[in-house]
XYZ file of C-alpha atoms in Angstrom:
576
model
C -0.214 -0.327 0.129
C 2.992 2.288 1.064
C 4.498 1.836 -2.701
C 0.994 2.378 -4.597
C 0.513 5.724 -2.838
C 4.569 6.918 -2.928
C 3.999 5.984 -7.061
C 0.634 8.315 -7.248
C 1.871 10.595 -5.593
C 4.722 11.060 -7.755
C 2.121 11.634 -10.303
C 0.792 14.353 -8.400
C 3.348 16.020 -8.458
C 3.537 16.864 -12.550
C 0.224 18.327 -11.482
C 1.110 21.074 -8.968
C 3.942 22.452 -7.545
C 6.338 20.513 -4.838
C 7.026 23.745 -2.178
C 6.929 24.141 1.534
C 3.776 26.404 1.514
C 3.548 26.975 5.242
C 3.498 31.073 5.786
C 5.019 33.301 3.582
C 7.824 33.376 5.981
C 8.596 29.655 4.957
C 7.322 29.745 1.355
C 9.866 28.891 -1.553
C 9.257 30.571 -5.300
C 8.326 28.702 -7.867
C 10.413 26.418 -9.849
C 10.400 25.521 -13.365
C 10.776 21.534 -14.173
C 14.070 22.534 -16.645
C 15.461 24.326 -13.592
C 14.593 21.973 -10.912
C 16.833 19.886 -13.729
C 19.518 22.360 -13.434
C 20.054 21.538 -9.923
C 19.446 17.850 -9.475
C 22.485 17.966 -11.935
C 24.054 20.228 -10.017
C 24.843 17.764 -7.070
C 27.761 17.686 -5.814
C 27.531 13.712 -5.594
C 24.647 11.385 -6.328
C 23.435 10.854 -2.942
C 23.215 13.057 0.588
C 22.553 11.518 3.419
C 22.361 14.521 6.956
C 20.304 14.714 9.880
C 17.668 17.591 9.204
C 15.647 20.397 11.092
C 12.597 18.603 12.816
C 10.653 21.892 12.939
C 10.998 21.967 8.538
C 8.898 20.239 6.261
C 11.283 19.397 3.167
C 9.765 19.842 -0.177
C 9.509 16.189 -1.865
C 11.503 17.702 -5.721
C 13.663 20.027 -4.076
C 17.621 19.962 -3.580
C 17.048 20.851 0.401
C 19.410 23.533 1.761
C 20.823 21.317 4.561
C 24.470 22.046 5.764
C 26.023 18.718 5.750
C 25.128 16.914 9.768
C 26.431 14.300 10.369
C 25.817 14.083 14.312
C 23.009 16.046 16.183
C 22.696 15.982 19.779
C 19.784 16.473 21.231
C 18.442 17.808 25.299
C 15.685 15.480 27.105
C 14.543 15.477 30.725
C 14.386 11.609 32.057
C 11.020 10.284 30.534
C 11.114 12.980 27.421
C 9.889 11.755 23.744
C 11.937 14.079 21.505
C 12.663 13.983 18.125
C 15.177 14.379 15.432
C 14.859 14.122 11.426
C 17.019 13.156 8.557
C 16.703 13.848 4.966
C 18.016 11.372 1.842
C 18.304 13.003 -0.936
C 19.690 11.228 -4.416
C 20.092 12.300 -8.364
C 19.468 8.492 -8.571
C 17.289 5.160 -7.804
C 17.173 3.256 -5.049
C 15.922 1.427 -1.979
C 16.829 2.887 1.499
C 16.452 1.689 4.913
C 17.139 2.682 8.236
C 18.753 0.538 11.284
C 19.290 2.063 14.948
C 21.406 0.575 18.368
C 21.670 1.328 21.482
C 22.902 4.547 23.115
C 25.415 3.931 25.155
C 26.603 6.224 28.472
C 30.779 6.332 29.786
C 29.424 4.547 33.317
C 27.380 1.800 30.947
C 23.980 3.250 31.621
C 21.799 2.350 28.314
C 18.916 4.241 25.905
C 17.918 0.524 24.729
C 16.851 0.715 20.860
C 13.504 0.054 21.535
C 12.980 3.627 22.793
C 13.948 4.796 19.335
C 10.859 5.018 16.714
C 11.103 6.421 12.705
C 9.202 6.239 10.376
C 9.249 7.710 6.690
C 8.068 10.967 6.220
C 5.373 11.060 3.200
C 3.380 13.711 1.429
C 0.335 14.538 0.707
C -1.799 16.929 -1.012
C -1.965 20.797 0.704
C -3.957 23.894 -0.220
C -3.150 27.591 1.552
C -5.279 29.581 4.484
C -6.111 32.474 2.786
C -9.891 32.771 4.072
C -10.172 30.559 6.880
C -13.577 28.914 7.097
C -16.121 28.288 3.768
C -16.758 26.498 0.820
C -13.752 26.063 -1.490
C -12.780 24.845 -4.794
C -9.331 23.689 -4.838
C -8.137 25.654 -8.395
C -8.807 28.349 -6.528
C -5.767 28.221 -3.998
C -2.121 27.142 -4.233
C -2.231 23.440 -4.312
C 0.912 21.321 -3.264
C 2.561 18.684 -2.280
C 3.802 18.372 1.628
C 5.787 16.266 3.590
C 3.804 15.934 6.714
C 2.673 11.465 7.591
C 5.013 9.244 9.341
C 4.517 6.355 8.234
C 4.114 3.159 10.913
C 5.630 0.936 8.465
C 9.312 0.040 9.095
C 9.957 -1.821 5.307
C 12.411 -0.474 2.951
C 11.349 2.842 1.102
C 11.411 3.251 -2.761
C 13.637 6.746 -3.189
C 13.330 7.929 -7.063
C 16.404 9.993 -8.780
C 15.614 13.751 -8.387
C 13.908 13.399 -5.026
C 13.997 13.723 -0.987
C 13.153 11.495 1.759
C 13.035 12.727 5.499
C 13.284 10.222 7.928
C 11.451 11.472 11.431
C 13.490 9.966 14.351
C 11.524 9.965 18.467
C 13.566 8.627 21.270
C 11.491 8.445 24.290
C 13.772 8.425 27.182
C 13.426 5.850 29.879
C 12.374 7.301 32.983
C 14.632 5.670 35.006
C 17.865 6.929 33.130
C 20.556 7.861 34.551
C 21.721 11.611 33.599
C 24.231 11.735 31.281
C 25.344 12.023 27.533
C 24.653 8.658 25.439
C 26.323 8.050 22.400
C 25.136 5.304 19.509
C 24.704 5.408 15.781
C 21.496 6.015 13.251
C 22.560 3.513 10.142
C 20.586 4.819 6.839
C 21.279 2.201 4.026
C 20.750 3.100 0.575
C 23.872 3.368 -1.856
C 25.655 2.562 0.731
C 25.816 2.315 4.516
C 26.496 6.480 6.027
C 26.689 6.239 9.835
C 25.608 8.965 11.428
C 26.420 10.440 14.976
C 23.508 10.373 17.720
C 23.251 12.104 21.002
C 21.505 12.439 23.656
C 22.083 14.714 26.807
C 19.858 13.439 29.678
C 19.794 16.211 33.051
C 18.817 15.249 36.140
C 14.687 16.126 35.823
C 11.946 13.916 35.374
C 8.376 14.358 33.145
C 6.012 12.345 35.155
C 4.057 10.047 32.084
C 1.303 11.384 30.667
C -1.620 9.983 31.948
C 0.096 12.794 35.268
C 0.478 15.638 32.948
C -1.339 18.286 33.716
C -1.929 19.833 30.242
C -5.616 19.128 29.266
C -5.383 18.074 25.431
C -8.888 17.793 23.646
C -8.876 16.215 20.259
C -11.930 15.382 19.312
C -12.590 11.878 18.055
C -14.977 9.921 15.106
C -15.212 6.819 15.785
C -17.438 6.705 12.388
C -14.457 7.544 10.186
C -11.826 4.482 11.639
C -14.768 2.100 10.166
C -14.927 4.006 6.839
C -11.491 4.139 6.297
C -10.633 0.530 7.155
C -13.606 -1.178 5.731
C -15.094 -2.886 8.530
C -18.786 -2.502 10.172
C -19.546 0.317 12.685
C -19.355 -0.494 15.840
C -18.718 -4.385 15.154
C -15.644 -5.998 17.134
C -13.539 -5.256 14.480
C -14.056 -1.387 14.306
C -13.694 -1.250 18.203
C -9.945 -3.763 18.122
C -8.905 -1.310 15.060
C -10.426 1.868 17.762
C -7.901 0.915 20.548
C -5.051 1.334 18.592
C -5.843 5.489 17.834
C -6.931 6.179 21.360
C -3.806 4.848 23.141
C -1.496 6.730 20.620
C -3.779 9.828 22.264
C -3.768 8.912 25.422
C -0.377 8.339 24.937
C 0.200 12.512 24.020
C -2.238 13.389 27.250
C -5.875 13.330 25.405
C -7.740 13.551 28.821
C -11.216 13.680 27.197
C -14.011 11.398 25.484
C -15.878 12.689 22.035
C -19.298 11.508 23.021
C -22.638 12.232 20.786
C -25.364 11.734 22.197
C -27.551 12.514 19.396
C -27.080 12.219 15.697
C -25.006 14.042 13.947
C -24.261 17.409 17.019
C -22.215 18.959 13.590
C -24.925 18.899 11.235
C -23.157 16.761 7.843
C -20.156 18.702 7.999
C -17.943 16.317 7.979
C -16.806 14.477 5.643
C -18.391 10.907 7.494
C -21.561 11.200 9.148
C -21.419 11.379 12.687
C -23.549 8.604 14.317
C -25.198 8.798 18.163
C -23.874 6.923 20.695
C -27.554 6.689 22.208
C -31.092 5.534 20.859
C -33.915 7.204 21.330
C -37.905 6.060 21.562
C -40.646 7.632 21.762
C -43.118 4.744 22.984
C -47.078 4.470 22.198
C -48.616 5.851 25.659
C -46.239 9.115 25.485
C -43.353 7.843 27.615
C -39.785 7.504 26.510
C -37.321 5.076 26.738
C -33.639 5.529 25.719
C -31.102 2.645 24.814
C -27.597 3.373 26.395
C -25.980 0.185 25.645
C -23.668 1.631 22.770
C -23.081 4.685 25.327
C -21.929 1.925 27.854
C -19.995 -0.013 25.628
C -17.964 2.953 23.718
C -16.997 5.214 27.196
C -16.406 2.208 29.148
C -14.198 0.997 25.816
C -12.242 4.874 25.560
C -11.366 4.509 28.969
C -9.809 1.521 29.055
C -7.694 3.087 26.592
C -6.536 5.569 29.282
C -8.180 8.101 28.097
C -10.767 8.720 31.726
C -11.028 11.622 32.660
C -13.948 13.776 31.224
C -16.867 13.073 28.919
C -17.965 16.286 27.134
C -21.368 14.882 25.200
C -22.890 16.978 22.209
C -25.372 18.114 21.571
C -28.217 20.151 23.237
C -27.222 22.780 20.728
C -26.010 21.217 17.737
C -25.832 23.015 14.531
C -28.873 22.313 12.857
C -31.593 21.407 15.286
C -32.721 18.174 14.258
C -33.988 15.709 16.873
C -34.371 11.771 15.544
C -36.152 8.930 17.312
C -38.051 6.630 16.772
C -41.362 6.743 17.271
C -43.697 3.713 17.651
C -46.790 5.134 16.993
C -45.892 5.912 13.413
C -43.799 3.078 13.404
C -40.505 5.281 12.169
C -37.609 7.565 12.657
C -39.386 11.517 13.508
C -37.483 13.557 13.653
C -37.979 16.859 16.302
C -36.783 20.567 14.976
C -38.626 23.517 17.926
C -36.132 25.744 18.455
C -34.019 25.619 21.505
C -34.705 27.097 24.664
C -39.188 26.982 23.628
C -41.981 24.641 25.489
C -41.555 22.086 23.370
C -37.861 21.418 23.180
C -37.578 21.281 27.096
C -40.182 19.186 27.265
C -38.248 17.675 24.804
C -34.921 17.354 26.687
C -36.494 16.927 30.233
C -37.517 13.333 30.426
C -33.946 12.405 29.025
C -32.037 14.808 31.334
C -33.908 13.125 34.052
C -33.007 9.632 32.776
C -29.678 10.267 31.304
C -28.583 11.982 35.179
C -29.980 8.946 36.574
C -28.162 6.643 34.441
C -24.409 8.295 34.564
C -24.902 7.867 38.443
C -25.668 4.661 38.782
C -22.376 3.882 35.874
C -20.826 5.856 38.408
C -19.802 9.126 35.809
C -22.067 11.804 36.556
C -19.358 13.489 37.837
C -16.468 13.716 34.914
C -19.768 14.091 32.249
C -20.944 17.709 30.623
C -23.461 18.305 28.429
C -20.924 20.457 25.307
C -21.300 23.248 22.832
C -19.788 24.240 20.356
C -19.847 28.269 19.756
C -23.757 28.409 19.557
C -25.706 31.607 20.191
C -25.690 33.311 23.559
C -29.788 32.838 24.064
C -29.721 28.952 23.451
C -27.202 28.378 25.074
C -28.455 30.586 29.008
C -31.643 28.767 27.694
C -29.876 25.359 27.817
C -27.920 25.357 31.190
C -31.650 26.925 33.028
C -32.361 23.429 31.675
C -30.028 21.535 32.766
C -29.790 23.361 36.405
C -33.049 22.630 36.648
C -32.935 18.816 36.166
C -29.682 19.028 38.245
C -27.818 21.758 39.827
C -24.429 19.576 39.708
C -24.339 18.747 35.715
C -21.514 20.410 34.879
C -21.180 22.224 30.862
C -18.530 22.659 28.636
C -18.272 25.353 26.351
C -15.885 26.252 23.481
C -16.662 29.387 22.077
C -16.104 33.316 22.051
C -15.599 34.563 25.775
C -19.086 35.814 27.530
C -18.943 37.677 31.171
C -22.422 36.951 31.191
C -22.418 32.793 31.407
C -18.918 32.638 32.709
C -20.136 31.674 35.895
C -21.889 28.604 34.886
C -19.022 26.924 32.797
C -17.128 24.301 34.528
C -14.827 23.631 31.919
C -14.572 26.622 28.940
C -12.971 27.203 25.816
C -12.388 29.874 23.925
C -11.614 30.930 20.717
C -6.925 32.423 20.344
C -9.037 35.444 19.109
C -10.615 35.941 23.037
C -8.522 35.982 26.393
C -9.553 35.164 29.919
C -9.708 38.020 32.450
C -6.455 37.812 34.468
C -8.884 37.951 37.898
C -11.425 35.510 36.604
C -8.698 32.706 35.979
C -7.518 33.017 39.142
C -11.297 32.858 40.458
C -11.905 29.910 38.036
C -8.294 27.587 39.715
C -9.678 28.435 42.575
C -13.246 27.021 41.742
C -11.280 24.148 40.036
C -13.013 24.629 36.101
C -10.786 24.363 33.552
C -10.033 27.305 31.226
C -8.536 26.091 27.504
C -8.195 28.176 24.313
C -8.925 26.565 20.506
C -8.454 26.982 16.930
C -10.056 25.697 14.128
C -10.820 27.140 10.311
C -10.483 30.501 11.763
C -7.278 31.580 12.854
C -4.346 31.568 10.224
C -1.604 31.151 13.109
C -1.337 29.455 15.377
C -2.309 25.862 13.903
C -2.287 22.913 12.950
C -2.991 22.359 9.333
C -0.986 20.434 6.760
C 0.469 23.523 5.654
C 1.280 25.260 8.674
C 4.845 25.367 10.328
C 5.033 22.564 12.455
C 6.994 24.523 15.242
C 3.650 26.195 15.674
C 2.277 23.006 17.635
C 5.233 23.439 19.651
C 4.666 26.966 20.275
C 0.832 26.367 21.609
C 2.112 23.828 24.468
C 3.819 27.651 25.455
C 1.562 29.949 24.599
C -1.017 27.569 27.075
C 1.388 28.420 29.791
C 1.824 32.162 28.999
C -1.696 33.021 29.435
C -2.259 30.448 32.662
C -4.869 28.256 30.790
C -5.334 24.807 31.212
C -4.735 23.011 27.830
C -5.750 23.081 24.187
C -8.393 21.719 22.098
C -8.750 21.174 18.450
C -11.740 19.697 15.945
C -10.045 16.799 15.504
C -8.033 13.655 16.118
C -9.463 11.914 12.684
C -12.087 13.609 10.958
C -10.470 12.177 7.864
C -11.334 13.511 4.047
C -11.706 11.132 1.743
C -8.780 10.248 1.001
C -6.483 11.316 4.088
C -3.164 9.319 3.014
C -2.943 11.048 -0.691
C -5.058 15.204 -0.007
C -5.530 16.691 3.002
C -7.795 18.702 1.851
C -11.638 19.500 2.299
C -14.621 21.137 0.185
C -14.942 23.902 3.359
C -12.081 24.275 5.388
C -8.049 24.381 4.950
C -6.094 21.632 4.035
C -5.244 19.013 7.233
C -7.450 20.919 9.698
C -9.973 17.649 10.329
C -7.074 15.755 11.242
C -3.581 15.263 12.699
C -2.974 11.776 12.646
C -3.472 9.326 9.709
C -4.983 6.027 9.010
C -2.762 3.175 10.531
C -2.675 4.547 13.111
C 0.673 6.871 11.462
C 1.138 9.710 13.342
C 1.798 13.929 12.083
C 4.505 15.372 11.882
C 1.893 18.165 13.489
C 1.251 15.207 15.912
C 4.363 14.673 17.384
C 5.067 18.866 17.714
C 1.829 18.700 19.304
C 3.018 16.526 21.745
C 6.935 18.319 22.634
C 5.207 21.647 22.859
C 2.460 19.677 25.213
C 5.808 18.523 27.210
C 7.545 21.842 27.788
C 4.224 22.950 29.269
C 4.490 20.456 31.862
C 7.860 21.526 32.254
C 7.450 24.744 32.228
C 4.704 24.297 35.221
C 7.312 21.951 37.543
C 9.985 24.866 37.058
C 7.566 27.687 38.322
C 6.395 24.888 40.856
C 10.122 24.376 42.140
C 11.570 28.102 41.941
C 8.966 29.597 43.900
C 9.232 26.065 46.844
C 13.032 27.168 46.787
C 13.292 30.736 46.072
C 14.777 31.025 42.907
C 13.149 34.412 42.370
C 15.868 35.232 39.540
C 14.994 31.776 37.733
C 11.468 32.668 37.700
C 11.639 35.972 36.327
C 13.455 34.850 33.810
C 11.284 32.494 33.263
C 7.775 34.752 33.356
C 9.789 37.198 30.645
C 10.323 34.779 28.263
C 6.654 33.572 28.412
C 4.886 37.510 28.150
C 6.986 37.166 24.663
C 4.350 34.874 23.870
C 1.754 36.396 21.617
C -0.099 35.417 19.015
C 0.303 38.875 16.759
C 3.789 38.090 16.752
C 4.033 35.234 14.470
C 2.317 37.778 11.643
C 6.487 38.470 11.456
C 8.398 36.156 13.839
C 8.307 32.411 13.194
C 7.340 29.791 15.605
C 10.194 28.227 15.342
C 13.207 30.927 16.154
C 10.662 32.072 19.352
C 10.365 28.047 20.836
C 14.096 27.536 20.625
C 15.115 31.007 22.241
C 12.989 29.495 24.775
C 13.637 26.226 25.221
C 17.051 27.172 26.868
C 15.037 28.279 30.275
C 13.402 24.629 30.493
C 17.047 22.297 29.314
C 19.086 24.125 31.192
């Protein structure tokens, strides 16, 4: 399958300019086929292998501007996952493979090769930001190939002459590793064996495991997309077995939330795959209601078993299109309720379900971690839902992703604001004292920072730093895996910038974006650990320096400055 995809992508390259289409700061000028041929013929040798910048996407058909680097030294805390990149480019066809060995310290300590992972980086079609949200025609946008998907297949890769093959390398430092320098060799087998020196400086500091991270990551899951790409029946045993791999990978990134749909299509058919509800609603002949939670219970228990078990966000009483489906015994068919949110009819429709759902969640022991979640809905509608919920049970939790509204802030237990908004400092402090969550999100609206397939990779690291700088608890994004028709080939979508709907690929396979997001979350954890330590130990100058660095993380700076440089400069304050 990998070779078929590679062949298709090479064909696509003749139809679009393969370049790094990040923001204008990183975009390369067009180059004709003749110019490219000249560049490749001018290579001083037929094959090049070098360490490369993990914050850069390398164009597939251009000679990369990389100074030869045969050794790379990285700094890590114990328990941290770190990354580097290797680039192979050649003027002739060949098969390439990679081998790693243990990293050894002078005192005899080792980081076993099993802690070192690598994958060949694949290319997908992307486009550009321009108008952000809204329907788009592919021909109206500058489309190109961009490096993003990290193959989980360790089979050798075929490299055609005149192309670049990046290799993503990750090292997970064991929590029990001793501090010191660890050295080993990464061997790239091409026309011959190329040995690259890999050095990791392990600091005498420990990062807790993802399950203990304070950062609240919320990437929305789309279970039906997994069934579609793997050609298995929805909710079958095969489907659940396949989902486990994806959700475990997400849990290992520190995910805290389960995305649970309590109605069909809470987002109004905006996604490529429909979004099925987990609860079956039935109106009986006598007018009473029956709610079947069997699938809801199975799904929630399943996701919790993968390590995602802190929050259950239920979508939605305020969907993008007010159309609630239920089965009517009198008519013998599915029926749709479309009453206005906040009306007497709406409240009469929802009250029986909420009363029953409340009792069910309490019986399962899930009520305390469950919230009714709303997504960018009108104020009047949100206020009416809040009144209804609190009337059913005053302890119902409410989650909201949207603009900042003073009028309802006190009612929102888990408030996620758009990047254009900010919590007032006094409100943040008050929410923290009340153990309420205050997070932020990006979507198709924001040019930067973001996680599109054309976004500079370091922007995902930057997100972790910004979260810490604003004293917020985490970050939300739609979506983890709401895949387009052919996600391994073309990340563009009919309504939003390319890559907006997913951060990982079928397989499961990770991405440069996803790995960089993990890097930023780890930096957030380090910042919190150090700030606490500096306060406890009276290290006022260290704390002042770190706080000063955090104050530089303001979104407007990304208009003219690169996220990469900001992050690289800041990291020295947490990796001393």
